[in-house]
Short mmCIF file of the C-alpha atoms (twelve columns), coordinates in Angstrom:
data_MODEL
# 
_entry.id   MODEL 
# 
loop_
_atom_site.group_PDB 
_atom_site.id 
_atom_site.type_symbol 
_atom_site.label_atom_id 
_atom_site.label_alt_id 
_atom_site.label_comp_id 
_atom_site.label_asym_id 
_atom_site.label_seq_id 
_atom_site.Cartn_x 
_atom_site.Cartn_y 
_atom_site.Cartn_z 
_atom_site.pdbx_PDB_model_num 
ATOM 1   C CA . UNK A 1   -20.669 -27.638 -13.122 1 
ATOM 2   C CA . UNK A 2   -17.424 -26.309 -12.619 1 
ATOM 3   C CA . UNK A 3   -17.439 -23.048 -10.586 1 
ATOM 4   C CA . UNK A 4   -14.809 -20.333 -10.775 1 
ATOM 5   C CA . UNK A 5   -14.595 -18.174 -7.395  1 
ATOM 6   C CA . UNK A 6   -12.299 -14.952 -8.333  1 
ATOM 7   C CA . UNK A 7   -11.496 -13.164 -4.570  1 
ATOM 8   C CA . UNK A 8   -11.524 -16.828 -3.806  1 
ATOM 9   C CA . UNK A 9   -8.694  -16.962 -1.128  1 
ATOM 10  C CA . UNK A 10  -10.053 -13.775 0.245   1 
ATOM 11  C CA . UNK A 11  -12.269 -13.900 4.038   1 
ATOM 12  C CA . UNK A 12  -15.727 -14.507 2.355   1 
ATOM 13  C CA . UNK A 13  -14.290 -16.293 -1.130  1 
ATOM 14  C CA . UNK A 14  -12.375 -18.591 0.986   1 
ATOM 15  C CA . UNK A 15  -15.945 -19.641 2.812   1 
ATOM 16  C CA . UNK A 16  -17.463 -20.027 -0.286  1 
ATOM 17  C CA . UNK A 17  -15.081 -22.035 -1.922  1 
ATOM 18  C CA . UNK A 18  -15.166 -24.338 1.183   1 
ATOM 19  C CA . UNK A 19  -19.244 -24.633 0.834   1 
ATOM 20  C CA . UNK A 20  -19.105 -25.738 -2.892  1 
ATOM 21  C CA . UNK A 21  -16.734 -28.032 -2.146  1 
ATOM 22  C CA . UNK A 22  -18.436 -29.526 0.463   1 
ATOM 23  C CA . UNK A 23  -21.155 -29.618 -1.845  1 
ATOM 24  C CA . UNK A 24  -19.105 -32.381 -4.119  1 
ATOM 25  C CA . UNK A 25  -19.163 -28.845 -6.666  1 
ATOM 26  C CA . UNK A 26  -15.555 -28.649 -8.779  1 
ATOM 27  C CA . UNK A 27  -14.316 -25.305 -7.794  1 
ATOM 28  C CA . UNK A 28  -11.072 -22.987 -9.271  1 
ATOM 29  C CA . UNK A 29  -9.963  -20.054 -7.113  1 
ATOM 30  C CA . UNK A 30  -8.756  -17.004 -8.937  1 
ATOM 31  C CA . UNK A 31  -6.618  -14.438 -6.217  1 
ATOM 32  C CA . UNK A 32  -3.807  -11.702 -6.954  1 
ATOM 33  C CA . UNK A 33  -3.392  -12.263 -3.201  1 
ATOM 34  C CA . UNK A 34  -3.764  -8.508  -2.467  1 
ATOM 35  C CA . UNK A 35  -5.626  -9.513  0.498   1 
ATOM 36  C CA . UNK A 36  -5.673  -13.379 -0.148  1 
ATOM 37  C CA . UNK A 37  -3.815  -16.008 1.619   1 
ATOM 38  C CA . UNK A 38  -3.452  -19.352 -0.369  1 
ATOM 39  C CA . UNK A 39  -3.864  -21.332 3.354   1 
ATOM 40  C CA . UNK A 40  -7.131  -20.544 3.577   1 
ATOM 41  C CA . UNK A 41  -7.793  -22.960 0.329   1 
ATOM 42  C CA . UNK A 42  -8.429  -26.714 0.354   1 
ATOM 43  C CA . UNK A 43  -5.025  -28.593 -1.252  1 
ATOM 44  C CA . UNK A 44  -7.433  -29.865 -4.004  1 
ATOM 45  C CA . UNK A 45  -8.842  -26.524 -5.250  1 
ATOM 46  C CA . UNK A 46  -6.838  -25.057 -8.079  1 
ATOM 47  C CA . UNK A 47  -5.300  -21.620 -7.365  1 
ATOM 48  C CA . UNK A 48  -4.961  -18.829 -10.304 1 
ATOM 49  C CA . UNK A 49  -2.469  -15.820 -8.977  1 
ATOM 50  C CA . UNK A 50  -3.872  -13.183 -11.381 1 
ATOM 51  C CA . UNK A 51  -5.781  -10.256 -11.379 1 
ATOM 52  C CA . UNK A 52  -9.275  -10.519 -12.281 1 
ATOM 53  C CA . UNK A 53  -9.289  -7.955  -14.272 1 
ATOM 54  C CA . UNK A 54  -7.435  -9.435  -17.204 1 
ATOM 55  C CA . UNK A 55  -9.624  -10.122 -19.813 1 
ATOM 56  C CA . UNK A 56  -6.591  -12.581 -21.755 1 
ATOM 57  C CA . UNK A 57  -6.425  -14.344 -18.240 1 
ATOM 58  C CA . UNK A 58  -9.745  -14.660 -17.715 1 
ATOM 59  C CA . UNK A 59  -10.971 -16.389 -20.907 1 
ATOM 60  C CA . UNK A 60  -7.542  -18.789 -20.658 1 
ATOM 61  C CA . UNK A 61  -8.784  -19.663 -17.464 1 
ATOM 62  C CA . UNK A 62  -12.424 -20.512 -18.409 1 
ATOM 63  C CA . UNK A 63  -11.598 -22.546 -21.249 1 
ATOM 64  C CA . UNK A 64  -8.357  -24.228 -19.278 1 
ATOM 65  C CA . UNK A 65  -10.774 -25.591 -16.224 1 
ATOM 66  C CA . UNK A 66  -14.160 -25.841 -18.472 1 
ATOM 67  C CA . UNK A 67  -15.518 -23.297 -16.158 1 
ATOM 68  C CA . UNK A 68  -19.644 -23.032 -16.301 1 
ATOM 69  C CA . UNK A 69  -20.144 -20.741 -13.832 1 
ATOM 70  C CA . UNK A 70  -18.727 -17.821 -12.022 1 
ATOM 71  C CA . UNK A 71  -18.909 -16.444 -8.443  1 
ATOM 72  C CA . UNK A 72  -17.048 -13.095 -8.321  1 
ATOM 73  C CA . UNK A 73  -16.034 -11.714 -5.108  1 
ATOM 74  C CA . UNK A 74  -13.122 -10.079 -6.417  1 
ATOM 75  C CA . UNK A 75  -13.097 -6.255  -5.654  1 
ATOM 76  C CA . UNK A 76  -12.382 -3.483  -2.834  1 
ATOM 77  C CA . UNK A 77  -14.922 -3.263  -0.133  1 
ATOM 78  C CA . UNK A 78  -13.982 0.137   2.123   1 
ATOM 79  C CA . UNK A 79  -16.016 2.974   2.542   1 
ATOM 80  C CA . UNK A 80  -13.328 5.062   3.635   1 
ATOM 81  C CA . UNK A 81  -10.619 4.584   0.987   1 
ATOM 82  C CA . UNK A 82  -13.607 4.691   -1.596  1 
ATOM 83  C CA . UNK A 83  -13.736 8.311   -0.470  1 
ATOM 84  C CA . UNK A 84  -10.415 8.811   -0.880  1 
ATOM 85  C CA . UNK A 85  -9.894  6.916   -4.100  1 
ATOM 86  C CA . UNK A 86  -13.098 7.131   -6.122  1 
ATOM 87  C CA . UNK A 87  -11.476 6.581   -9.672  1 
ATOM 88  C CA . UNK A 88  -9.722  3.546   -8.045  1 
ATOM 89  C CA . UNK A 89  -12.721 2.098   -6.735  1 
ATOM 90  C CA . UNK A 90  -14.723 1.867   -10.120 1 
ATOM 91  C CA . UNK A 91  -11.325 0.613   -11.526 1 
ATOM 92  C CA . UNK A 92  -11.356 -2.344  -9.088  1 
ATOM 93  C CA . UNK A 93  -15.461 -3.293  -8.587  1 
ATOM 94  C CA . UNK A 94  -16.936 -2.194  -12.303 1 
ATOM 95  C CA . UNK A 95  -13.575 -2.324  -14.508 1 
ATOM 96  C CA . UNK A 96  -13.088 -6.508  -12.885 1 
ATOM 97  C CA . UNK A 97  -16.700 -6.858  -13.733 1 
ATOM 98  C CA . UNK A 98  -16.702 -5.462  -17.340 1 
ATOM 99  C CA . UNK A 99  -13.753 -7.837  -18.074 1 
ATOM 100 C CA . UNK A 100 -15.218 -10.552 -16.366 1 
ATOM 101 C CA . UNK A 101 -18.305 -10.140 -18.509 1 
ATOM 102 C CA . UNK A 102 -16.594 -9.814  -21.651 1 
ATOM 103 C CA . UNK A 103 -14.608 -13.251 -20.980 1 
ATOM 104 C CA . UNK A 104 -17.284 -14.692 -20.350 1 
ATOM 105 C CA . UNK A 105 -19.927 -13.906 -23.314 1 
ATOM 106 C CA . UNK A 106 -16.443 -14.750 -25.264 1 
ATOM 107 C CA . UNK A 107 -16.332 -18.441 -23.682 1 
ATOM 108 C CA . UNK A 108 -19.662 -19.127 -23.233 1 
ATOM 109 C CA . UNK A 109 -20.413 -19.267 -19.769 1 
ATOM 110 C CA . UNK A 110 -23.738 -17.678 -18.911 1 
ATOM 111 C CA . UNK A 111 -24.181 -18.031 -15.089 1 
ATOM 112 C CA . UNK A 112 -23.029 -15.641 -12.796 1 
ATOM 113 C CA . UNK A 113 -23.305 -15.349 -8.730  1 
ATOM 114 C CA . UNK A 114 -22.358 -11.763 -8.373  1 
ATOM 115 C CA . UNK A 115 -20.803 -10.117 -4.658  1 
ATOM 116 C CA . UNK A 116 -22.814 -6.875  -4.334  1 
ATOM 117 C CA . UNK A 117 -23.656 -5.121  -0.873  1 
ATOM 118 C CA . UNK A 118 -26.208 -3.262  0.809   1 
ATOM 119 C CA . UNK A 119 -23.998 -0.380  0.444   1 
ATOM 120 C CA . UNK A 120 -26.214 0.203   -2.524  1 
ATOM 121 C CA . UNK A 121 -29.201 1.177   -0.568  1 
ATOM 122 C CA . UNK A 122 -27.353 4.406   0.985   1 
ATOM 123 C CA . UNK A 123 -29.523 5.790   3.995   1 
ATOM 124 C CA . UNK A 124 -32.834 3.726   3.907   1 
ATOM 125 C CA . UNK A 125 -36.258 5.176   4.975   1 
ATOM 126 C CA . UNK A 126 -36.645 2.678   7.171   1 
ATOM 127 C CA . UNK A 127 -35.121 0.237   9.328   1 
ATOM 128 C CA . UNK A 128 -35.562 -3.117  7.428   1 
ATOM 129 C CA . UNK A 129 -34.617 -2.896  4.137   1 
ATOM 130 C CA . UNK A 130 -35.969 -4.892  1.079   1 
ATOM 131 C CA . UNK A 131 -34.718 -5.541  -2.297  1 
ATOM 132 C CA . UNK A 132 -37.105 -3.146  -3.860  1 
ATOM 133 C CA . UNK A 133 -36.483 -0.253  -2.110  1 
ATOM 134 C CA . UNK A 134 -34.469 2.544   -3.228  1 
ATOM 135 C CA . UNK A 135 -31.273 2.063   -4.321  1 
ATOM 136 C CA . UNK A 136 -29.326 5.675   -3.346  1 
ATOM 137 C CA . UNK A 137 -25.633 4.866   -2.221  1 
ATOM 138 C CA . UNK A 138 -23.677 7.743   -0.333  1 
ATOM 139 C CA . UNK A 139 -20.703 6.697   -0.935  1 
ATOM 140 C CA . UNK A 140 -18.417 5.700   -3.990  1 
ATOM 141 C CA . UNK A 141 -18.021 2.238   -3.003  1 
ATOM 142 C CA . UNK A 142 -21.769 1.636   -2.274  1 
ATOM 143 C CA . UNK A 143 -22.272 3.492   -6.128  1 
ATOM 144 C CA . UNK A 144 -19.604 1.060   -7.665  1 
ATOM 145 C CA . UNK A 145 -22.087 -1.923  -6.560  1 
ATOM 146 C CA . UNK A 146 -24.943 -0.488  -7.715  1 
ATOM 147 C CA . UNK A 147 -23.155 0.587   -11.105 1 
ATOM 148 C CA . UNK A 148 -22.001 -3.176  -11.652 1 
ATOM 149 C CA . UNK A 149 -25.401 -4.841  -10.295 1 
ATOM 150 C CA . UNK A 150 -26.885 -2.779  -13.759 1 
ATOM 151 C CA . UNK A 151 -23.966 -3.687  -15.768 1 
ATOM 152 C CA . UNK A 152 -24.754 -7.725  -14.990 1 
ATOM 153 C CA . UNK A 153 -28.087 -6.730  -15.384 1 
ATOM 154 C CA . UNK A 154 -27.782 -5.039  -18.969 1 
ATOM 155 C CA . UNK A 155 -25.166 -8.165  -19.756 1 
ATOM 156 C CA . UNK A 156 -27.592 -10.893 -18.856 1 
ATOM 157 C CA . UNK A 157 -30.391 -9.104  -21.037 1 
ATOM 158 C CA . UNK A 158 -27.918 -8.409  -23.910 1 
ATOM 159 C CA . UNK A 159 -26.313 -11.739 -23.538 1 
ATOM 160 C CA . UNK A 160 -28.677 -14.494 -22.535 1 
ATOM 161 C CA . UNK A 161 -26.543 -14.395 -19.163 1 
ATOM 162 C CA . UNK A 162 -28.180 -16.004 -15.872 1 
ATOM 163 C CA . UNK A 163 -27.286 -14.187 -12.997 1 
ATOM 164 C CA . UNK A 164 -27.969 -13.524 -9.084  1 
ATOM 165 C CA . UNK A 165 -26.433 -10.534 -7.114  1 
ATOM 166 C CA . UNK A 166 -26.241 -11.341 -3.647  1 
ATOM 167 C CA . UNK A 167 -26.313 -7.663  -1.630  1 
ATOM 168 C CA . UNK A 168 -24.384 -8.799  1.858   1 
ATOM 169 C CA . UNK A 169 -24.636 -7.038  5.215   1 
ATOM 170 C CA . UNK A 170 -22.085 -7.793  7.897   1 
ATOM 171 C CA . UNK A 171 -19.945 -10.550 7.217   1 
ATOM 172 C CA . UNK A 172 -18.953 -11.555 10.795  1 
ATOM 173 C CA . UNK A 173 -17.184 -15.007 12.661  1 
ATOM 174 C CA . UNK A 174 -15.442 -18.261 10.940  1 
ATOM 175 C CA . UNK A 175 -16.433 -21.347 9.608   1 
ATOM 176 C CA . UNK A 176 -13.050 -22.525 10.466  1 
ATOM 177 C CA . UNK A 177 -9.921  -21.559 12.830  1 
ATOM 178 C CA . UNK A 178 -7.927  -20.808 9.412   1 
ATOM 179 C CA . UNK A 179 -10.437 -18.713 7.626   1 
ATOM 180 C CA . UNK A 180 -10.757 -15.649 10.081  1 
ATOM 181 C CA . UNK A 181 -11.638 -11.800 9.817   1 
ATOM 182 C CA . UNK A 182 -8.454  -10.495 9.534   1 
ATOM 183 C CA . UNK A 183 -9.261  -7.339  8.113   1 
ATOM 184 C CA . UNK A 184 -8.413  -4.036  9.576   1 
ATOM 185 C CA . UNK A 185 -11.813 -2.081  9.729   1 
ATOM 186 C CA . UNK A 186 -14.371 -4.725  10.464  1 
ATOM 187 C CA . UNK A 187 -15.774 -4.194  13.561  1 
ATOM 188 C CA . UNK A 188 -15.535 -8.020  15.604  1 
ATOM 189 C CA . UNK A 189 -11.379 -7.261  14.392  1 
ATOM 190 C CA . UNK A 190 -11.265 -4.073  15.836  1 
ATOM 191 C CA . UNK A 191 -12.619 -4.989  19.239  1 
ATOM 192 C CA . UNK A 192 -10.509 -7.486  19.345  1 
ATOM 193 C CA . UNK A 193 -7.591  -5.200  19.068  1 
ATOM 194 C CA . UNK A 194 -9.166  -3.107  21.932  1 
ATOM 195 C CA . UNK A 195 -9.474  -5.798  23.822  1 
ATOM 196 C CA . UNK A 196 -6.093  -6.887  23.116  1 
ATOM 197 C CA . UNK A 197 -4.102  -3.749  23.170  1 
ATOM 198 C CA . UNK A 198 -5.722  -1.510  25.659  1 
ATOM 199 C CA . UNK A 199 -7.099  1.230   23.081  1 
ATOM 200 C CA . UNK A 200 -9.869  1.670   23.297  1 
ATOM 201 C CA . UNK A 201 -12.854 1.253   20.696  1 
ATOM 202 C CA . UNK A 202 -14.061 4.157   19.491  1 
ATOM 203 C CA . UNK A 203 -17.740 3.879   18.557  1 
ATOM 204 C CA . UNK A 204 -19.510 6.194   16.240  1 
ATOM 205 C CA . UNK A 205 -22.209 7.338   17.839  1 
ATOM 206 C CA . UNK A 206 -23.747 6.885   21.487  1 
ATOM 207 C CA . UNK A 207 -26.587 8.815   21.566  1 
ATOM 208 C CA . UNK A 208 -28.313 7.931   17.866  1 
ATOM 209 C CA . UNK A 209 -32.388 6.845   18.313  1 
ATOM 210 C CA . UNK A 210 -31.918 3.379   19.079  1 
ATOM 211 C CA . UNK A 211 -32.144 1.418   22.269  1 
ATOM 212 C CA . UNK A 212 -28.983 1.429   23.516  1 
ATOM 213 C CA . UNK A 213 -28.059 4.657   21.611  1 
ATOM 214 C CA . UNK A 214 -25.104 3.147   18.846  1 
ATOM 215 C CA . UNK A 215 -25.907 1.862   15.838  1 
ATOM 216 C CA . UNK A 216 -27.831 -1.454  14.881  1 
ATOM 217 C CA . UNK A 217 -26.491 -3.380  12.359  1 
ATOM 218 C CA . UNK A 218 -26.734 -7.101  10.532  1 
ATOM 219 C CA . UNK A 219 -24.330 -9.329  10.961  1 
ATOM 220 C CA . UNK A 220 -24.732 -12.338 9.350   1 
ATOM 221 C CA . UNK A 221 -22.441 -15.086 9.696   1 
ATOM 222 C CA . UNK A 222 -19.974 -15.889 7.152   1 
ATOM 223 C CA . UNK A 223 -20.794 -19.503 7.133   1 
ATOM 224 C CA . UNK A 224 -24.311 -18.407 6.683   1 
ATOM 225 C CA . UNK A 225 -23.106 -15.983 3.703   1 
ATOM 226 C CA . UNK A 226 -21.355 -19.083 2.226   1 
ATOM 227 C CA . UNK A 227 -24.451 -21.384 2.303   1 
ATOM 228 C CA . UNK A 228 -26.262 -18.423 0.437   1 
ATOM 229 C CA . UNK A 229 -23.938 -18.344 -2.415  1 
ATOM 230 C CA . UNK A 230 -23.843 -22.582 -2.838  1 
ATOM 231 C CA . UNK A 231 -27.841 -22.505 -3.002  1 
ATOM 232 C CA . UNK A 232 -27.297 -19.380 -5.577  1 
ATOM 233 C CA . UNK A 233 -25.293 -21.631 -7.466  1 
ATOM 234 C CA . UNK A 234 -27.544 -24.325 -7.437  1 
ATOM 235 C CA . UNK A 235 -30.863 -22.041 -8.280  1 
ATOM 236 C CA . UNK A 236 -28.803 -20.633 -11.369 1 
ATOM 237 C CA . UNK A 237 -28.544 -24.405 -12.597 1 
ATOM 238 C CA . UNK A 238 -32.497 -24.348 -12.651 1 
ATOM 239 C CA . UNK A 239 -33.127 -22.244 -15.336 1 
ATOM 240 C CA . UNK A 240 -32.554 -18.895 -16.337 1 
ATOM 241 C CA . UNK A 241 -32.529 -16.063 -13.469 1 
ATOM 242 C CA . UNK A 242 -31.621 -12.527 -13.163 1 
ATOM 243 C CA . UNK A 243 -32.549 -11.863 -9.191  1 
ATOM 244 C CA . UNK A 244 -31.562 -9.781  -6.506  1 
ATOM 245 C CA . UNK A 245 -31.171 -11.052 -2.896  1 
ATOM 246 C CA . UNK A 246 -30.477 -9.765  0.729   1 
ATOM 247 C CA . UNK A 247 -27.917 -11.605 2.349   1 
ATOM 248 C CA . UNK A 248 -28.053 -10.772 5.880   1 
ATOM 249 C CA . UNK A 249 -29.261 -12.384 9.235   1 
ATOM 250 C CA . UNK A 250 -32.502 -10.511 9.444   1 
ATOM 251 C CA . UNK A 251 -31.888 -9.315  12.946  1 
ATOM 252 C CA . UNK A 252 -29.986 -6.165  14.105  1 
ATOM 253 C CA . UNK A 253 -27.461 -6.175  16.784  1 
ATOM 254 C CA . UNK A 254 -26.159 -2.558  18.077  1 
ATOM 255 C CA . UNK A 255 -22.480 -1.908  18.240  1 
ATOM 256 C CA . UNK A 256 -22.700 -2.637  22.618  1 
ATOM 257 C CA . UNK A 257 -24.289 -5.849  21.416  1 
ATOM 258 C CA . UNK A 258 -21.202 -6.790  20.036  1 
ATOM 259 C CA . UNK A 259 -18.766 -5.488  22.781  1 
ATOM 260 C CA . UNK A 260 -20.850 -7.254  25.078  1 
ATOM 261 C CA . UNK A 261 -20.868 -10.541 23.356  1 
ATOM 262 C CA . UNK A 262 -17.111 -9.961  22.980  1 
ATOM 263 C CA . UNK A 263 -16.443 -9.499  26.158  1 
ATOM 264 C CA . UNK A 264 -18.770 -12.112 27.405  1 
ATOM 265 C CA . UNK A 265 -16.897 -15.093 24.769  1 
ATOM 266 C CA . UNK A 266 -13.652 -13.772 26.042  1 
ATOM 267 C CA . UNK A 267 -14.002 -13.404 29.219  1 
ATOM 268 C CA . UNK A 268 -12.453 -9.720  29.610  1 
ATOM 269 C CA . UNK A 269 -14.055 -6.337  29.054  1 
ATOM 270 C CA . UNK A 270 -13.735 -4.573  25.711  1 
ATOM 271 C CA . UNK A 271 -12.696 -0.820  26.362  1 
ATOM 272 C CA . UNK A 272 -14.390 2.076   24.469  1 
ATOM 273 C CA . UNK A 273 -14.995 5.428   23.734  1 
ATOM 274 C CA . UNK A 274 -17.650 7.687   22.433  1 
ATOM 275 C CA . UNK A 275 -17.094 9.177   18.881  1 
ATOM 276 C CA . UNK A 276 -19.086 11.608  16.615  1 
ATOM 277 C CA . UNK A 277 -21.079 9.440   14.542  1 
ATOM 278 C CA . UNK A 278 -20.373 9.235   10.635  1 
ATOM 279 C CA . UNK A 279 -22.013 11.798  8.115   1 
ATOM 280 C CA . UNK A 280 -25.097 10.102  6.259   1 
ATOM 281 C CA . UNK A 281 -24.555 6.564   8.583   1 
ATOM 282 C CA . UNK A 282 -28.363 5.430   9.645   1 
ATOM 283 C CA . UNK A 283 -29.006 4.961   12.955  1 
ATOM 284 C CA . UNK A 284 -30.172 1.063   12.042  1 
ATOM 285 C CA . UNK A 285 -30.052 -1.256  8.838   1 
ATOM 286 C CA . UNK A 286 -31.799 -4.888  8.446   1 
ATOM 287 C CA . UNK A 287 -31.900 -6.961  5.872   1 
ATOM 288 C CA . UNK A 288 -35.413 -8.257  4.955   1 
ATOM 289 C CA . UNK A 289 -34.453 -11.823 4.006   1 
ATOM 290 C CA . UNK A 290 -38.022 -13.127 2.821   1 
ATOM 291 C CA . UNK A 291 -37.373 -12.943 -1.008  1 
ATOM 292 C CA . UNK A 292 -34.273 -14.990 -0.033  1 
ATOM 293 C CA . UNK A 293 -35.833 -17.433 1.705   1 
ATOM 294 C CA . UNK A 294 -38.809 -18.128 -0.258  1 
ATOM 295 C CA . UNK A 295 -36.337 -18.647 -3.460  1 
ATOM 296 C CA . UNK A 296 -33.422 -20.433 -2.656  1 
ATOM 297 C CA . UNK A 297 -35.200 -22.081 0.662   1 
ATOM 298 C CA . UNK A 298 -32.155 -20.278 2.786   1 
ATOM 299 C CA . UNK A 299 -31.848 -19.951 6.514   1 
ATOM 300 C CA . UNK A 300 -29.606 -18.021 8.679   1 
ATOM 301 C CA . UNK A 301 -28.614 -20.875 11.210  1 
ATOM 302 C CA . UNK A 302 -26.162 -18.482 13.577  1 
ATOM 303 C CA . UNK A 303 -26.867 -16.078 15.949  1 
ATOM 304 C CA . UNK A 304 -24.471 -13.203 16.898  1 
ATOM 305 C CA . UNK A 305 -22.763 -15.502 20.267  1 
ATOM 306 C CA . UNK A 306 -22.097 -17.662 17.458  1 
ATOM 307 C CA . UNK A 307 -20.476 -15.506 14.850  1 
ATOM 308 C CA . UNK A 308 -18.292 -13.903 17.937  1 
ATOM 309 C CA . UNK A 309 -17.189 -17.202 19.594  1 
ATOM 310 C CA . UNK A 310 -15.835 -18.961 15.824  1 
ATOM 311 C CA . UNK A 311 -14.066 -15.292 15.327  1 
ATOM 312 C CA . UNK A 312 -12.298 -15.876 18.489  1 
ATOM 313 C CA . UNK A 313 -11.564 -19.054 17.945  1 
ATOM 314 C CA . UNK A 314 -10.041 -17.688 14.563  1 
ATOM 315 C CA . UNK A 315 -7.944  -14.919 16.236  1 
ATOM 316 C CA . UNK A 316 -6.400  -17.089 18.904  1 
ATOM 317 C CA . UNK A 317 -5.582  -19.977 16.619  1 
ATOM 318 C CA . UNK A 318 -3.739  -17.294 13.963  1 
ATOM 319 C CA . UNK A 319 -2.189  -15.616 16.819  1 
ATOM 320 C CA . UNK A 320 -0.573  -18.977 17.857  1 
ATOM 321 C CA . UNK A 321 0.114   -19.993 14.790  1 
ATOM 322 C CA . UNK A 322 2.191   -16.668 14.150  1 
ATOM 323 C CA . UNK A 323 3.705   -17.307 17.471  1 
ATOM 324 C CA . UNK A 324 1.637   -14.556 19.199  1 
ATOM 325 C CA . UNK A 325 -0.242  -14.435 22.272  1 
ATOM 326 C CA . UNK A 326 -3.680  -12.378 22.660  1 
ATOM 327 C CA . UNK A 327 -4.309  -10.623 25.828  1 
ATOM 328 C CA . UNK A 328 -6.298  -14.083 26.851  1 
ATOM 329 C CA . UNK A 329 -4.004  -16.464 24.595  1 
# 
């Protein structure tokens, strides 16, 4: 098996192109480097600076590294520019998977490990979500997942394609000190920056029905996330699949749990504020992780202190790296 990753020098690609090739798996990346950084790949693992949306690309680069399976990442994950750029968004995570689809059925490679979130599942009855509950997205980026987990779907039936979409929660922490967060709305990055620059964190909600009053969330570790997609990968190889899975830690953490944690792996408080909380957010989302770990025999081996103290780790290495110094550098 030869495994393409597109979005594969990305945060989570980069993870799970270090996993397969742990594994002993051959593994192509395929970036435009939008949000990408080439360092985060192993020296071994050919890179492909395209866009994954060209179809011409796409099938020259299946047939050039005798690709037999796909893991696409590739794609735009915020839920604020979604709402500001709705026609953009299905551009970027339903055009990419059309021509993704089409290059493949064209080359002959029928397995596919598809990035989808729980975005899809909008504002959930109830706290712990499963797979098979309704799937009502409130937002354009959480509809462009859903839109492309029924594309796959109709592809695979149409196609005779084998396929898994993988609906993450909270990507959070670093397998390594050179494959970091360092995006600019996550929430471990952005308290950080409070920590670091004095401005404080403004949290979304204070006073919603939970324990501590701010919202409860799953974070699952990226590592974690990684290990998910390898035994994906591996499942697909099995026989013929077309499954949807949870991908999260199957635990919720509020958004003091992290500050705290932050501040406690740090060794420095994390200033905040109070802020209105976000139209249609729920007050708490969990993964239920049992269909998960009954298939593919996964395990969430991180807790949140974990996740925290490798992102840390992460930061301070990049900010020395850069020639930078955090606030506890």
């Amino acid at each position: 098996m030869t495994w393409l990753v597109t979005g594969g020098a990305g945060y989570i690609g980069a993870h799970v192109v270090a996993a397969l090739v742990a594994a002993g798996e051959p593994v192509v990346a395929l970036d435009d480097l939008s949000t990408g950084d080439p360092a985060r790949l192993p020296a071994a693992v050919p890179l492909v600076v395209a866009d994954a949306g060209d179809p011409v690309l796409l099938r020259a680069t299946l047939e050039r590294h005798r690709v037999t399976g796909v893991m696409h990442l590739a794609g735009s994950k915020s839920v604020p520019e979604s709402v500001r750029r709705p026609i953009w968004y299905h551009q970027q995570n339903v055009g990419l998977v059309a021509a993704l689809l089409a290059a493949m059925v064209d080359t002959g490679v029928r397995r596919l490990v598809f990035s989808s979130s729980a975005a899809v599942y909008g504002v959930p009855g109830t706290a712990t979500v499963a797979e098979d509950a309704p799937a009502r997205p409130v937002n354009p980026y959480g509809q462009t997942k859903l839109v492309a987990e029924d594309l796959v779907a109709a592809a695979g039936r149409a196609h005779d394609l084998s396929w898994i979409a993988l609906r993450y929660f909270n990507a959070v922490g670093a397998g390594a000190p050179h494959l970091g967060d360092r995006g600019a709305t996550n929430l471990l990055p952005l308290t950080f920056a409070a920590q670091e620059t004095g401005v404080p964190l403004t949290i979304a909600g204070t006073a919603l029905p939970t324990a501590d009053g701010t919202g409860v969330r799953d974070y699952v570790h990226v590592a974690d996330l990684a290990e998910a997609h390898r035994l994906a990968a591996r499942h697909l190889t099995r026989g013929h699949r077309a499954a949807v899975y949870n991908a999260g830690a199957g635990r919720g953490h509020s958004v003091l749990d992290v500050v705290r944690a932050v501040a406690a792996v740090t060794g420095a408080p994390v200033p905040v504020r109070s802020g209105p909380p976000r139209p249609g957010d729920p007050p708490e989302v969990v993964a239920a992780i049992d269909r998960i770990r009954a298939d593919l025999r996964w395990r969430p081996r991180y807790t949140l202190l974990d996740a925290v103290t490798s992102a840390w780790q992460a930061r301070t290495a990049t900010l020395t790296a850069a020639g930078g110094r955090g606030q506890h550098g």
